[in-house]
Short mmCIF file of N, CA and C in Angstrom, two decimals:
data_model
loop_
_atom_site.label_atom_id
_atom_site.label_comp_id
_atom_site.label_asym_id
_atom_site.label_seq_id
_atom_site.Cartn_x
_atom_site.Cartn_y
_atom_site.Cartn_z
N MET N 81 112.43 39.65 115.05
CA MET N 81 112.21 40.62 115.90
C MET N 81 111.69 41.78 115.34
N LYS N 82 112.29 42.25 114.30
CA LYS N 82 111.89 43.62 113.65
C LYS N 82 110.43 43.36 113.04
N LYS N 83 109.96 42.14 112.65
CA LYS N 83 108.69 41.95 112.05
C LYS N 83 107.73 41.96 113.19
N ILE N 84 107.86 41.50 114.39
CA ILE N 84 107.05 41.60 115.47
C ILE N 84 106.90 43.01 115.95
N LEU N 85 107.88 43.79 115.91
CA LEU N 85 107.64 45.30 116.39
C LEU N 85 106.94 45.87 115.25
N LEU N 86 107.24 45.77 114.05
CA LEU N 86 106.56 46.47 112.98
C LEU N 86 105.03 45.88 113.15
N PHE N 87 104.77 44.74 113.18
CA PHE N 87 103.37 44.33 113.31
C PHE N 87 102.54 44.97 114.41
N ALA N 88 103.21 45.09 115.57
CA ALA N 88 102.76 45.70 116.78
C ALA N 88 102.53 47.18 116.65
N ALA N 89 103.39 47.87 115.86
CA ALA N 89 103.25 49.26 115.64
C ALA N 89 102.05 49.54 114.65
N LEU N 90 101.94 48.60 113.57
CA LEU N 90 100.91 48.69 112.66
C LEU N 90 99.47 48.49 113.46
N ALA N 91 99.46 47.48 114.20
CA ALA N 91 98.29 47.14 114.99
C ALA N 91 97.80 48.32 115.76
N LEU N 92 98.84 49.03 116.43
CA LEU N 92 98.41 50.00 117.36
C LEU N 92 97.97 51.18 116.47
N VAL N 93 98.61 51.55 115.41
CA VAL N 93 97.93 52.64 114.64
C VAL N 93 96.55 52.33 114.01
N ALA N 94 96.35 50.99 113.50
CA ALA N 94 95.11 50.74 113.06
C ALA N 94 94.03 50.80 114.18
N PHE N 95 94.28 50.18 115.37
CA PHE N 95 93.33 50.29 116.39
C PHE N 95 92.96 51.64 116.81
N GLY N 96 93.99 52.53 116.91
CA GLY N 96 94.02 54.04 117.42
C GLY N 96 93.16 54.77 116.37
N SER N 97 93.08 54.40 115.11
CA SER N 97 92.47 55.23 114.17
C SER N 97 91.08 54.86 114.01
N THR N 98 90.64 53.78 114.67
CA THR N 98 89.11 53.45 114.63
C THR N 98 88.21 54.23 115.36
N ASN N 99 88.78 55.08 116.37
CA ASN N 99 88.05 55.91 117.23
C ASN N 99 87.50 57.29 116.44
N CYS N 100 86.31 57.51 116.27
CA CYS N 100 85.91 58.73 115.50
C CYS N 100 85.53 59.76 116.63
N SER N 101 85.85 61.09 116.11
CA SER N 101 85.68 62.01 117.18
C SER N 101 84.09 62.32 117.53
N GLY N 102 83.27 61.87 116.76
CA GLY N 102 81.82 61.97 116.81
C GLY N 102 81.40 60.95 118.06
N ASP N 103 82.27 59.90 118.37
CA ASP N 103 81.98 59.12 119.62
C ASP N 103 81.65 59.74 120.92
N LEU N 104 82.23 60.89 121.08
CA LEU N 104 82.02 61.56 122.30
C LEU N 104 80.67 62.25 122.35
N GLU N 105 80.15 62.76 121.20
CA GLU N 105 78.82 63.42 121.14
C GLU N 105 77.86 62.33 121.40
N ASN N 106 78.12 60.98 121.32
CA ASN N 106 77.02 60.05 121.43
C ASN N 106 76.92 59.44 122.71
N THR N 107 77.76 59.89 123.79
CA THR N 107 77.74 59.36 125.05
C THR N 107 76.67 60.24 125.97
N ASN N 108 76.43 59.57 127.14
CA ASN N 108 75.64 60.30 127.98
C ASN N 108 76.29 60.98 129.13
N VAL N 109 77.44 61.54 128.86
CA VAL N 109 78.38 62.22 129.80
C VAL N 109 77.88 63.62 130.01
N ASN N 110 77.55 64.10 131.21
CA ASN N 110 77.09 65.30 131.55
C ASN N 110 78.30 66.38 131.41
N ARG N 111 78.17 67.38 130.66
CA ARG N 111 79.04 68.25 130.35
C ARG N 111 78.66 69.70 130.29
N ILE N 112 79.40 70.69 130.81
CA ILE N 112 79.18 72.11 130.62
C ILE N 112 80.50 72.61 130.25
N THR N 113 80.49 73.47 129.17
CA THR N 113 81.62 74.16 128.74
C THR N 113 81.31 75.72 128.51
N PHE N 114 82.23 76.43 128.68
CA PHE N 114 82.16 77.96 128.42
C PHE N 114 83.53 78.54 128.50
N VAL N 115 83.81 79.87 128.09
CA VAL N 115 85.05 80.52 128.01
C VAL N 115 84.78 81.71 128.91
N VAL N 116 85.60 81.79 129.93
CA VAL N 116 85.66 83.03 130.73
C VAL N 116 87.11 83.56 130.95
N ASP N 117 87.39 84.81 130.93
CA ASP N 117 88.79 85.29 131.04
C ASP N 117 89.62 84.68 129.85
N GLY N 118 89.13 84.36 128.77
CA GLY N 118 89.89 83.72 127.67
C GLY N 118 90.39 82.36 127.77
N PHE N 119 89.77 81.65 128.85
CA PHE N 119 90.08 80.33 129.01
C PHE N 119 88.82 79.42 129.00
N THR N 120 88.94 78.37 128.31
CA THR N 120 87.97 77.36 128.16
C THR N 120 87.70 76.49 129.38
N LYS N 121 86.61 76.54 129.99
CA LYS N 121 86.24 75.75 131.09
C LYS N 121 85.38 74.60 130.68
N ILE N 122 85.85 73.35 130.94
CA ILE N 122 85.26 72.21 130.66
C ILE N 122 84.77 71.39 132.07
N ILE N 123 83.53 71.28 132.27
CA ILE N 123 83.03 70.88 133.56
C ILE N 123 82.35 69.43 133.30
N ASN N 124 83.08 68.41 133.91
CA ASN N 124 82.59 67.20 133.84
C ASN N 124 82.06 66.53 135.34
N TYR N 125 82.31 67.66 136.29
CA TYR N 125 81.79 67.15 137.65
C TYR N 125 80.45 67.78 137.87
N VAL N 126 79.31 67.09 137.54
CA VAL N 126 77.93 67.64 137.54
C VAL N 126 77.12 66.95 138.35
N THR N 127 76.29 67.53 139.14
CA THR N 127 75.37 67.03 139.91
C THR N 127 74.01 67.70 139.57
N ILE N 128 72.85 67.08 139.70
CA ILE N 128 71.67 67.44 139.53
C ILE N 128 70.72 67.38 140.63
N THR N 129 70.10 68.46 141.01
CA THR N 129 69.12 68.43 142.07
C THR N 129 67.75 69.00 141.66
N SER N 130 66.72 68.72 142.43
CA SER N 130 65.47 69.25 142.09
C SER N 130 64.64 69.51 143.30
N THR N 131 64.90 70.50 144.19
CA THR N 131 64.16 70.70 145.44
C THR N 131 62.82 71.47 144.96
N ASP N 132 62.91 72.32 143.99
CA ASP N 132 61.63 72.83 143.58
C ASP N 132 60.93 72.09 142.37
N PRO N 133 59.74 71.79 142.58
CA PRO N 133 59.17 70.75 141.63
C PRO N 133 59.13 71.39 140.23
N SER N 134 59.35 72.66 139.92
CA SER N 134 59.24 73.20 138.68
C SER N 134 60.71 73.61 138.16
N VAL N 135 61.80 73.25 138.87
CA VAL N 135 63.14 73.61 138.33
C VAL N 135 64.16 72.49 138.68
N VAL N 136 65.01 72.33 137.70
CA VAL N 136 66.08 71.51 137.71
C VAL N 136 67.29 72.17 137.94
N SER N 137 68.07 72.02 138.94
CA SER N 137 69.35 72.80 139.33
C SER N 137 70.59 71.79 138.89
N ILE N 138 71.26 72.38 137.87
CA ILE N 138 72.61 71.69 137.60
C ILE N 138 73.67 72.40 138.04
N TYR N 139 74.42 71.77 138.86
CA TYR N 139 75.68 72.25 139.46
C TYR N 139 76.93 71.60 139.07
N GLY N 140 77.92 72.45 138.62
CA GLY N 140 79.15 71.84 138.18
C GLY N 140 80.47 72.60 138.73
N GLN N 141 81.44 71.65 138.79
CA GLN N 141 82.74 72.25 139.39
C GLN N 141 83.92 71.96 138.34
N VAL N 142 84.63 73.10 138.08
CA VAL N 142 85.78 73.20 137.13
C VAL N 142 86.67 72.08 137.96
N ASN N 143 87.25 71.02 137.33
CA ASN N 143 88.31 70.21 137.84
C ASN N 143 87.89 69.64 139.21
N GLY N 144 86.61 69.49 139.53
CA GLY N 144 86.25 69.02 140.87
C GLY N 144 86.47 69.90 142.04
N SER N 145 86.82 71.16 141.71
CA SER N 145 87.17 71.99 142.84
C SER N 145 86.11 73.07 143.09
N THR N 146 85.99 73.60 144.27
CA THR N 146 84.93 74.51 144.48
C THR N 146 85.42 75.92 144.29
N VAL N 147 86.54 76.15 143.76
CA VAL N 147 87.15 77.47 143.59
C VAL N 147 86.39 77.88 142.36
N GLU N 148 85.97 77.35 141.31
CA GLU N 148 85.19 77.75 140.17
C GLU N 148 84.11 76.82 139.91
N THR N 149 82.78 77.39 140.12
CA THR N 149 81.55 76.55 139.98
C THR N 149 80.64 77.15 139.14
N ILE N 150 79.64 76.53 138.66
CA ILE N 150 78.53 77.06 138.01
C ILE N 150 77.21 76.47 138.34
N ARG N 151 76.17 77.01 138.56
CA ARG N 151 74.86 76.53 138.62
C ARG N 151 73.89 77.05 137.70
N ILE N 152 73.26 76.18 137.12
CA ILE N 152 72.16 76.55 135.96
C ILE N 152 70.85 76.06 136.52
N ASN N 153 69.87 76.82 136.80
CA ASN N 153 68.57 76.65 137.05
C ASN N 153 67.75 76.68 135.89
N VAL N 154 67.08 75.53 135.62
CA VAL N 154 66.30 75.52 134.27
C VAL N 154 64.77 74.96 134.79
N TYR N 155 63.73 75.66 134.09
CA TYR N 155 62.52 75.23 134.33
C TYR N 155 62.32 73.86 133.66
N LYS N 156 61.62 72.97 134.47
CA LYS N 156 61.49 71.63 133.89
C LYS N 156 60.60 71.72 132.49
N GLU N 157 61.04 70.78 131.55
CA GLU N 157 60.49 70.58 130.33
C GLU N 157 60.14 71.90 129.58
N ALA N 158 60.89 72.95 129.98
CA ALA N 158 60.73 74.27 129.10
C ALA N 158 61.86 74.35 128.21
N THR N 159 61.48 75.00 127.02
CA THR N 159 62.66 75.19 125.99
C THR N 159 62.55 76.69 125.68
N GLY N 160 63.63 77.20 125.04
CA GLY N 160 63.63 78.56 124.42
C GLY N 160 64.47 79.38 125.21
N THR N 161 64.25 80.71 125.08
CA THR N 161 65.04 81.75 125.58
C THR N 161 64.61 82.13 126.90
N GLY N 162 63.36 81.64 127.29
CA GLY N 162 62.95 81.96 128.91
C GLY N 162 63.10 80.78 129.78
N ALA N 163 63.71 79.67 129.40
CA ALA N 163 63.61 78.30 130.04
C ALA N 163 64.73 78.29 131.22
N ILE N 164 65.62 79.17 131.14
CA ILE N 164 66.68 79.33 132.23
C ILE N 164 66.11 80.34 133.26
N GLN N 165 66.04 79.88 134.57
CA GLN N 165 65.58 80.82 135.71
C GLN N 165 66.85 81.61 136.20
N GLU N 166 68.08 81.02 136.20
CA GLU N 166 69.29 81.79 136.63
C GLU N 166 70.46 80.89 136.50
N ILE N 167 71.45 81.61 136.17
CA ILE N 167 72.83 81.01 135.93
C ILE N 167 73.75 81.89 136.87
N VAL N 168 74.50 81.08 137.77
CA VAL N 168 75.56 81.61 138.71
C VAL N 168 76.89 81.09 138.55
N PHE N 169 77.75 81.90 138.09
CA PHE N 169 79.14 81.42 138.17
C PHE N 169 79.85 81.96 139.07
N THR N 170 80.61 81.11 139.94
CA THR N 170 81.45 81.43 141.11
C THR N 170 82.95 81.16 140.77
N GLN N 171 83.71 82.31 141.11
CA GLN N 171 85.18 82.16 140.82
C GLN N 171 86.01 82.95 142.07
N ASP N 172 86.70 82.25 142.77
CA ASP N 172 87.44 82.79 143.85
C ASP N 172 86.42 83.40 144.90
N ASN N 173 85.45 82.78 145.29
CA ASN N 173 84.45 83.14 146.38
C ASN N 173 83.56 84.41 145.90
N VAL N 174 83.37 84.68 144.61
CA VAL N 174 82.64 85.94 144.08
C VAL N 174 81.76 85.19 143.10
N GLU N 175 80.35 85.56 143.35
CA GLU N 175 79.25 85.08 142.56
C GLU N 175 78.83 86.07 141.51
N TYR N 176 78.81 85.63 140.28
CA TYR N 176 78.43 86.40 139.13
C TYR N 176 77.12 85.98 138.66
N TYR N 177 76.09 86.78 138.50
CA TYR N 177 74.65 86.35 138.23
C TYR N 177 74.18 86.61 136.83
N SER N 178 73.40 85.83 136.24
CA SER N 178 73.04 86.21 134.93
C SER N 178 71.73 87.07 134.98
N SER N 179 71.28 87.04 136.09
CA SER N 179 69.96 88.06 136.27
C SER N 179 70.41 89.52 136.56
N ILE N 180 71.75 89.67 137.18
CA ILE N 180 72.23 91.00 137.42
C ILE N 180 72.99 91.56 136.23
N GLY N 181 73.48 90.45 135.46
CA GLY N 181 74.20 90.86 134.25
C GLY N 181 73.28 91.50 133.09
N ASN N 182 74.08 92.07 132.07
CA ASN N 182 73.29 92.80 131.25
C ASN N 182 73.73 92.19 129.87
N ASN N 183 72.73 91.89 129.04
CA ASN N 183 72.95 91.42 127.81
C ASN N 183 73.29 89.92 127.82
N VAL N 184 72.69 89.11 128.74
CA VAL N 184 73.04 87.67 128.96
C VAL N 184 71.89 86.95 127.97
N SER N 185 72.35 86.15 127.09
CA SER N 185 71.42 85.23 126.31
C SER N 185 71.56 83.91 126.55
N THR N 186 70.42 83.24 126.59
CA THR N 186 70.30 81.93 126.93
C THR N 186 69.30 81.14 126.03
N ASN N 187 69.50 79.81 125.72
CA ASN N 187 68.50 79.14 124.87
C ASN N 187 68.66 77.61 125.21
N VAL N 188 67.56 77.13 125.69
CA VAL N 188 67.40 75.64 126.02
C VAL N 188 66.85 75.12 124.76
N THR N 189 67.46 74.12 124.14
CA THR N 189 67.15 73.60 122.86
C THR N 189 66.45 72.07 123.16
N ALA N 190 66.67 71.50 124.25
CA ALA N 190 66.07 70.09 124.55
C ALA N 190 65.93 70.09 126.01
N ASN N 191 64.75 69.76 126.47
CA ASN N 191 64.29 69.56 127.84
C ASN N 191 63.00 68.88 127.99
N GLY N 192 63.03 67.52 127.92
CA GLY N 192 61.71 66.91 127.96
C GLY N 192 61.59 65.82 129.06
N ALA N 193 60.64 64.98 128.94
CA ALA N 193 60.29 64.15 129.95
C ALA N 193 61.33 62.94 129.88
N ASP N 194 62.25 62.88 128.85
CA ASP N 194 63.24 61.94 128.71
C ASP N 194 64.52 62.33 129.71
N HIS N 195 64.27 63.36 130.37
CA HIS N 195 65.33 63.91 131.32
C HIS N 195 66.65 64.31 130.64
N LYS N 196 66.58 64.87 129.53
CA LYS N 196 67.84 65.30 128.82
C LYS N 196 67.71 66.85 128.41
N ILE N 197 68.74 67.48 129.00
CA ILE N 197 68.64 69.14 128.88
C ILE N 197 69.78 69.48 128.03
N LYS N 198 69.49 70.24 126.96
CA LYS N 198 70.67 70.88 126.34
C LYS N 198 70.41 72.30 126.03
N GLY N 199 71.47 73.19 126.01
CA GLY N 199 71.23 74.57 125.77
C GLY N 199 72.58 75.30 125.59
N THR N 200 72.35 76.62 125.58
CA THR N 200 73.57 77.59 125.24
C THR N 200 73.38 78.74 126.21
N PHE N 201 74.51 79.49 126.43
CA PHE N 201 74.32 80.75 127.19
C PHE N 201 75.68 81.62 126.90
N GLN N 202 75.45 82.87 127.17
CA GLN N 202 76.61 83.63 126.96
C GLN N 202 76.20 85.18 127.48
N GLY N 203 77.11 86.04 127.70
CA GLY N 203 76.77 87.36 128.04
C GLY N 203 77.73 87.96 129.36
N ASN N 204 77.16 89.00 129.74
CA ASN N 204 77.85 89.72 130.82
C ASN N 204 77.24 89.52 132.17
N PHE N 205 77.99 88.67 133.04
CA PHE N 205 77.54 88.40 134.16
C PHE N 205 77.97 89.38 135.26
N LYS N 206 77.25 89.75 136.26
CA LYS N 206 77.63 90.60 137.32
C LYS N 206 77.58 90.25 138.64
N SER N 207 78.55 90.61 139.64
CA SER N 207 78.45 90.40 141.06
C SER N 207 77.56 91.31 141.72
N LEU N 208 77.34 91.02 143.06
CA LEU N 208 76.56 92.06 143.88
C LEU N 208 77.41 93.37 143.99
N SER N 209 78.72 93.15 143.89
CA SER N 209 79.52 94.45 144.05
C SER N 209 79.65 95.13 142.52
N ASN N 210 78.89 94.64 141.65
CA ASN N 210 78.97 95.09 140.24
C ASN N 210 80.28 94.85 139.51
N SER N 211 81.17 93.90 140.06
CA SER N 211 82.26 93.54 139.14
C SER N 211 81.58 92.64 138.18
N GLY N 212 82.31 92.45 136.97
CA GLY N 212 81.73 91.43 135.86
C GLY N 212 82.55 90.51 135.31
N LYS N 213 81.86 89.54 134.83
CA LYS N 213 82.64 88.48 133.92
C LYS N 213 82.02 88.25 132.68
N VAL N 214 82.68 88.33 131.58
CA VAL N 214 82.05 87.96 130.26
C VAL N 214 82.15 86.41 130.06
N ILE N 215 81.17 85.75 129.89
CA ILE N 215 81.00 84.39 129.57
C ILE N 215 80.73 84.13 128.06
N ASP N 216 81.43 83.47 127.32
CA ASP N 216 81.23 83.27 125.97
C ASP N 216 81.07 81.82 125.68
N ASN N 217 80.40 81.38 124.57
CA ASN N 217 80.33 80.09 124.03
C ASN N 217 79.88 79.01 125.13
N GLY N 218 78.97 79.36 125.94
CA GLY N 218 78.58 78.44 127.05
C GLY N 218 77.57 77.39 126.34
N SER N 219 77.66 76.26 126.86
CA SER N 219 76.80 75.17 126.43
C SER N 219 76.70 74.01 127.50
N PHE N 220 75.58 73.32 127.52
CA PHE N 220 75.40 72.21 128.43
C PHE N 220 74.63 71.05 127.69
N LYS N 221 74.97 69.91 128.24
CA LYS N 221 74.34 68.72 127.74
C LYS N 221 74.24 67.79 128.97
N ILE N 222 72.96 67.56 129.42
CA ILE N 222 72.93 66.95 130.69
C ILE N 222 71.76 65.82 130.53
N THR N 223 72.06 64.62 131.26
CA THR N 223 71.01 63.67 131.31
C THR N 223 70.99 63.43 132.75
N TYR N 224 69.78 63.35 133.35
CA TYR N 224 69.51 63.20 134.77
C TYR N 224 68.35 62.16 134.98
#
């Protein structure tokens, strides 16, 4: 009996160690991540719409809830620092805008006919009432 348990434990350890951390990078999982108020937000609930023929709208919910959301509007097939039209982060029914914010930086590094968009963002986002949120280490990787 001890030999069977030992074999099972060794098999479990061997199987569990075959997964590489890089495996997640090679998937087509849509993901947006960023840090706000000192907390890392990981958004896996992502929808993509395109009502304007020149813009792709990426909408994400933190944990599938509408309490915290983010919308990133990206010009189709544009890259670089001017490729994002607008980012809106919503928390507790208050919207914080990249366009009202000051010192917001964005960079789209991939955005082609293959329908894959990748980029980064960070900075001081502002609401219409001038309250602010600092968003750091923002990144997105989307396939649509």
